[in-house]
PDB file of C-alpha atoms in Angstrom:
ATOM      1  CA  MET A 276     -15.022   2.844  -4.040  1.00 40.00           C
ATOM      2  CA  ALA A 277     -16.686   5.769  -5.730  1.00 39.00           C
ATOM      3  CA  ARG A 278     -14.033   5.685  -8.405  1.00 55.00           C
ATOM      4  CA  ASP A 279     -10.944   3.609  -9.218  1.00 83.00           C
ATOM      5  CA  VAL A 280      -7.876   4.276  -7.154  1.00 92.00           C
ATOM      6  CA  LEU A 281      -6.092   1.158  -8.352  1.00 94.00           C
ATOM      7  CA  SER A 282      -5.193  -0.022 -11.853  1.00 94.00           C
ATOM      8  CA  PRO A 283      -3.476  -3.235 -12.867  1.00 95.00           C
ATOM      9  CA  GLY A 284      -0.189  -1.344 -13.360  1.00 96.00           C
ATOM     10  CA  GLN A 285      -0.105  -0.363  -9.773  1.00 97.00           C
ATOM     11  CA  VAL A 286       0.144  -3.946  -8.531  1.00 98.00           C
ATOM     12  CA  ARG A 287       3.364  -5.915  -8.398  1.00 98.00           C
ATOM     13  CA  ILE A 288       4.585  -9.197  -6.932  1.00 98.00           C
ATOM     14  CA  HIS A 289       8.232  -9.891  -6.023  1.00 97.00           C
ATOM     15  CA  SER A 290       9.604 -13.325  -5.182  1.00 97.00           C
ATOM     16  CA  GLY A 291      12.334 -11.906  -3.063  1.00 97.00           C
ATOM     17  CA  SER A 292      12.399  -9.517  -0.055  1.00 98.00           C
ATOM     18  CA  ALA A 293      13.071  -5.849   0.451  1.00 98.00           C
ATOM     19  CA  THR A 294      13.999  -3.509   3.221  1.00 98.00           C
ATOM     20  CA  ARG A 295      11.380  -1.273   4.653  1.00 97.00           C
ATOM     21  CA  GLU A 296      12.928   1.739   2.890  1.00 97.00           C
ATOM     22  CA  GLU A 297      13.029  -0.064  -0.404  1.00 98.00           C
ATOM     23  CA  ALA A 298       9.400  -1.115  -0.086  1.00 98.00           C
ATOM     24  CA  MET A 299       8.307   2.443   0.816  1.00 98.00           C
ATOM     25  CA  LYS A 300      10.225   3.797  -2.134  1.00 98.00           C
ATOM     26  CA  GLU A 301       8.618   1.335  -4.563  1.00 98.00           C
ATOM     27  CA  ALA A 302       5.093   2.171  -3.140  1.00 98.00           C
ATOM     28  CA  ALA A 303       5.826   5.887  -3.546  1.00 98.00           C
ATOM     29  CA  ASP A 304       7.293   5.365  -7.073  1.00 98.00           C
ATOM     30  CA  ILE A 305       4.198   3.564  -8.261  1.00 98.00           C
ATOM     31  CA  LEU A 306       1.923   6.361  -6.857  1.00 97.00           C
ATOM     32  CA  GLU A 307       4.183   8.956  -8.556  1.00 98.00           C
ATOM     33  CA  ALA A 308       4.086   7.032 -11.850  1.00 97.00           C
ATOM     34  CA  ALA A 309       0.250   7.004 -11.630  1.00 96.00           C
ATOM     35  CA  GLY A 310       0.266  10.793 -11.338  1.00 96.00           C
ATOM     36  CA  ALA A 311      -1.186  10.712  -7.756  1.00 96.00           C
ATOM     37  CA  VAL A 312       1.780  12.261  -5.913  1.00 97.00           C
ATOM     38  CA  THR A 313       4.808  14.397  -6.458  1.00 97.00           C
ATOM     39  CA  SER A 314       8.417  13.129  -6.017  1.00 96.00           C
ATOM     40  CA  ALA A 315       8.335  14.506  -2.426  1.00 97.00           C
ATOM     41  CA  TYR A 316       5.817  11.910  -1.254  1.00 97.00           C
ATOM     42  CA  PHE A 317       8.524   9.264  -0.423  1.00 97.00           C
ATOM     43  CA  ASP A 318      10.026  11.777   2.051  1.00 96.00           C
ATOM     44  CA  ALA A 319       6.466  12.267   3.430  1.00 95.00           C
ATOM     45  CA  MET A 320       6.132   8.577   3.928  1.00 96.00           C
ATOM     46  CA  GLN A 321       9.376   8.434   5.772  1.00 96.00           C
ATOM     47  CA  GLN A 322       8.285  11.346   8.034  1.00 95.00           C
ATOM     48  CA  ARG A 323       5.145   9.352   8.910  1.00 95.00           C
ATOM     49  CA  GLU A 324       7.091   6.189   9.662  1.00 96.00           C
ATOM     50  CA  GLU A 325       9.454   8.087  11.953  1.00 94.00           C
ATOM     51  CA  THR A 326       6.493   9.248  13.930  1.00 93.00           C
ATOM     52  CA  VAL A 327       4.396   6.099  13.994  1.00 93.00           C
ATOM     53  CA  SER A 328       4.790   2.635  12.349  1.00 95.00           C
ATOM     54  CA  THR A 329       2.349   1.985   9.452  1.00 94.00           C
ATOM     55  CA  TYR A 330       2.427  -1.660  10.226  1.00 96.00           C
ATOM     56  CA  MET A 331      -1.246  -2.866  10.569  1.00 94.00           C
ATOM     57  CA  GLY A 332      -0.890  -6.496  11.462  1.00 94.00           C
ATOM     58  CA  ASN A 333      -1.751  -9.541   9.342  1.00 95.00           C
ATOM     59  CA  GLU A 334       1.423  -9.059   7.184  1.00 96.00           C
ATOM     60  CA  LEU A 335       0.270  -5.585   6.048  1.00 97.00           C
ATOM     61  CA  ALA A 336       1.946  -2.239   6.038  1.00 97.00           C
ATOM     62  CA  ILE A 337       0.178   0.968   4.693  1.00 95.00           C
ATOM     63  CA  PRO A 338       2.843   3.570   4.185  1.00 96.00           C
ATOM     64  CA  HIS A 339       1.476   7.034   3.729  1.00 93.00           C
ATOM     65  CA  GLY A 340       2.341  10.738   4.198  1.00 92.00           C
ATOM     66  CA  THR A 341       1.554  13.042   7.038  1.00 89.00           C
ATOM     67  CA  ASN A 342      -1.094  15.714   7.218  1.00 87.00           C
ATOM     68  CA  GLU A 343       1.580  18.372   6.928  1.00 90.00           C
ATOM     69  CA  THR A 344       2.591  16.936   3.571  1.00 90.00           C
ATOM     70  CA  LYS A 345      -0.849  16.759   2.010  1.00 91.00           C
ATOM     71  CA  HIS A 346       0.413  19.177  -0.717  1.00 93.00           C
ATOM     72  CA  THR A 347       2.421  16.355  -2.201  1.00 95.00           C
ATOM     73  CA  ILE A 348      -0.889  14.488  -3.051  1.00 95.00           C
ATOM     74  CA  LEU A 349      -2.271  15.309  -6.463  1.00 95.00           C
ATOM     75  CA  ASP A 350      -4.931  12.582  -6.677  1.00 94.00           C
ATOM     76  CA  SER A 351      -6.150   9.514  -4.714  1.00 93.00           C
ATOM     77  CA  ALA A 352      -4.507   6.241  -5.617  1.00 94.00           C
ATOM     78  CA  LEU A 353      -3.058   2.990  -4.255  1.00 95.00           C
ATOM     79  CA  SER A 354      -0.072   0.836  -4.903  1.00 97.00           C
ATOM     80  CA  VAL A 355      -0.140  -2.809  -3.951  1.00 97.00           C
ATOM     81  CA  VAL A 356       3.147  -4.727  -3.683  1.00 98.00           C
ATOM     82  CA  ARG A 357       3.593  -8.299  -2.485  1.00 98.00           C
ATOM     83  CA  TYR A 358       6.966  -9.421  -1.233  1.00 98.00           C
ATOM     84  CA  ASP A 359       7.006 -13.223  -1.108  1.00 98.00           C
ATOM     85  CA  GLY A 360      10.372 -13.066   0.685  1.00 98.00           C
ATOM     86  CA  GLY A 361       8.916 -10.548   3.211  1.00 97.00           C
ATOM     87  CA  VAL A 362       9.890  -7.192   4.578  1.00 98.00           C
ATOM     88  CA  ASP A 363      11.073  -6.533   8.090  1.00 98.00           C
ATOM     89  CA  TRP A 364       8.911  -3.666   9.087  1.00 98.00           C
ATOM     90  CA  GLY A 365      10.398  -2.489  12.350  1.00 95.00           C
ATOM     91  CA  GLY A 366      10.579  -6.063  13.577  1.00 96.00           C
ATOM     92  CA  GLU A 367       7.178  -7.090  12.224  1.00 96.00           C
ATOM     93  CA  PRO A 368       6.841  -9.454   9.185  1.00 97.00           C
ATOM     94  CA  VAL A 369       5.211  -7.857   6.232  1.00 98.00           C
ATOM     95  CA  THR A 370       4.174  -9.489   2.903  1.00 98.00           C
ATOM     96  CA  PHE A 371       1.874  -6.758   1.576  1.00 98.00           C
ATOM     97  CA  VAL A 372       2.854  -3.083   1.227  1.00 98.00           C
ATOM     98  CA  VAL A 373      -0.115  -0.956   0.199  1.00 97.00           C
ATOM     99  CA  GLY A 374       0.951   2.648  -0.545  1.00 96.00           C
ATOM    100  CA  ILE A 375      -1.865   5.047  -0.173  1.00 94.00           C
ATOM    101  CA  ALA A 376      -2.460   8.709  -1.235  1.00 93.00           C
ATOM    102  CA  GLY A 377      -5.772  10.201  -0.523  1.00 88.00           C
ATOM    103  CA  LYS A 378      -6.903  13.591  -1.804  1.00 87.00           C
ATOM    104  CA  GLY A 379      -8.880  15.434   0.824  1.00 80.00           C
ATOM    105  CA  ASP A 380     -10.431  12.849   3.166  1.00 78.00           C
ATOM    106  CA  GLU A 381     -10.661  10.101   0.662  1.00 74.00           C
ATOM    107  CA  HIS A 382      -7.838   8.277   2.359  1.00 73.00           C
ATOM    108  CA  LEU A 383     -10.172   7.391   5.208  1.00 80.00           C
ATOM    109  CA  GLU A 384     -12.617   5.452   3.005  1.00 81.00           C
ATOM    110  CA  ILE A 385      -9.651   3.767   1.184  1.00 83.00           C
ATOM    111  CA  LEU A 386      -8.032   2.812   4.448  1.00 83.00           C
ATOM    112  CA  SER A 387     -11.372   1.364   5.678  1.00 86.00           C
ATOM    113  CA  GLN A 388     -11.639  -0.880   2.653  1.00 87.00           C
ATOM    114  CA  ILE A 389      -8.092  -2.099   2.954  1.00 91.00           C
ATOM    115  CA  ALA A 390      -8.523  -2.765   6.625  1.00 88.00           C
ATOM    116  CA  ILE A 391     -11.608  -4.892   6.076  1.00 90.00           C
ATOM    117  CA  LEU A 392      -9.941  -6.848   3.296  1.00 92.00           C
ATOM    118  CA  PHE A 393      -6.790  -7.609   5.391  1.00 94.00           C
ATOM    119  CA  SER A 394      -8.634  -8.222   8.666  1.00 94.00           C
ATOM    120  CA  ASP A 395      -9.697 -11.670   7.291  1.00 92.00           C
ATOM    121  CA  GLU A 396      -6.803 -14.132   7.509  1.00 93.00           C
ATOM    122  CA  ASP A 397      -8.408 -16.308   4.852  1.00 94.00           C
ATOM    123  CA  GLU A 398      -8.523 -13.396   2.398  1.00 94.00           C
ATOM    124  CA  VAL A 399      -4.851 -12.688   3.079  1.00 96.00           C
ATOM    125  CA  GLU A 400      -4.003 -16.296   2.386  1.00 96.00           C
ATOM    126  CA  THR A 401      -5.968 -15.979  -0.881  1.00 96.00           C
ATOM    127  CA  LEU A 402      -4.038 -12.775  -1.788  1.00 97.00           C
ATOM    128  CA  LYS A 403      -0.810 -14.606  -1.082  1.00 97.00           C
ATOM    129  CA  ARG A 404      -1.723 -17.431  -3.561  1.00 97.00           C
ATOM    130  CA  ALA A 405      -2.389 -15.093  -6.498  1.00 97.00           C
ATOM    131  CA  ASP A 406      -0.122 -16.237  -9.355  1.00 97.00           C
ATOM    132  CA  SER A 407       0.208 -12.853 -11.098  1.00 98.00           C
ATOM    133  CA  PRO A 408      -0.127  -9.117 -10.477  1.00 97.00           C
ATOM    134  CA  GLU A 409      -3.272  -9.231 -12.727  1.00 97.00           C
ATOM    135  CA  GLU A 410      -4.861 -11.923 -10.479  1.00 97.00           C
ATOM    136  CA  LEU A 411      -3.831  -9.997  -7.309  1.00 97.00           C
ATOM    137  CA  TYR A 412      -5.440  -6.854  -8.864  1.00 96.00           C
ATOM    138  CA  LYS A 413      -8.663  -8.710  -9.543  1.00 95.00           C
ATOM    139  CA  LEU A 414      -8.826 -10.018  -5.934  1.00 94.00           C
ATOM    140  CA  VAL A 415      -8.122  -6.659  -4.354  1.00 94.00           C
ATOM    141  CA  SER A 416     -10.577  -4.924  -6.673  1.00 91.00           C
ATOM    142  CA  ALA A 417     -13.283  -7.489  -6.050  1.00 88.00           C
ATOM    143  CA  ALA A 418     -13.053  -6.580  -2.396  1.00 83.00           C
ATOM    144  CA  GLY A 419     -14.251  -3.029  -3.279  1.00 78.00           C
ATOM    145  CA  VAL A 420     -10.876  -1.320  -3.091  1.00 77.00           C
TER     146      VAL A 420
END
């Protein structure tokens, strides 16, 4: 990445599970706390999800807004949340919820890096074994995200 879109404070690990809506809300809240989006971004994520699922396979969902809601994005950032108890994402099992906000077209590069990282099942298993949010942050950052 040309610049940091992820900081240690934007990475969390939960031992339990969450609903899809709870997971999207947490992803949006982290992005808002980072100053990357307005409070309307959660609604934007929900609009996207109603149109097309943001489930990507390999236990990953990448909730994000729609093109029509770009005005709710203030800066590019990521949130990474691991739910060890899982999230039912429209019938698909999700462990990792990566919230994304991309200013301009930056989301395309960010999405590409995330897709590469999560396309490797061994990498996903390594991410699942991280003992702390700090370790998970280091692993994701080392992958160029």
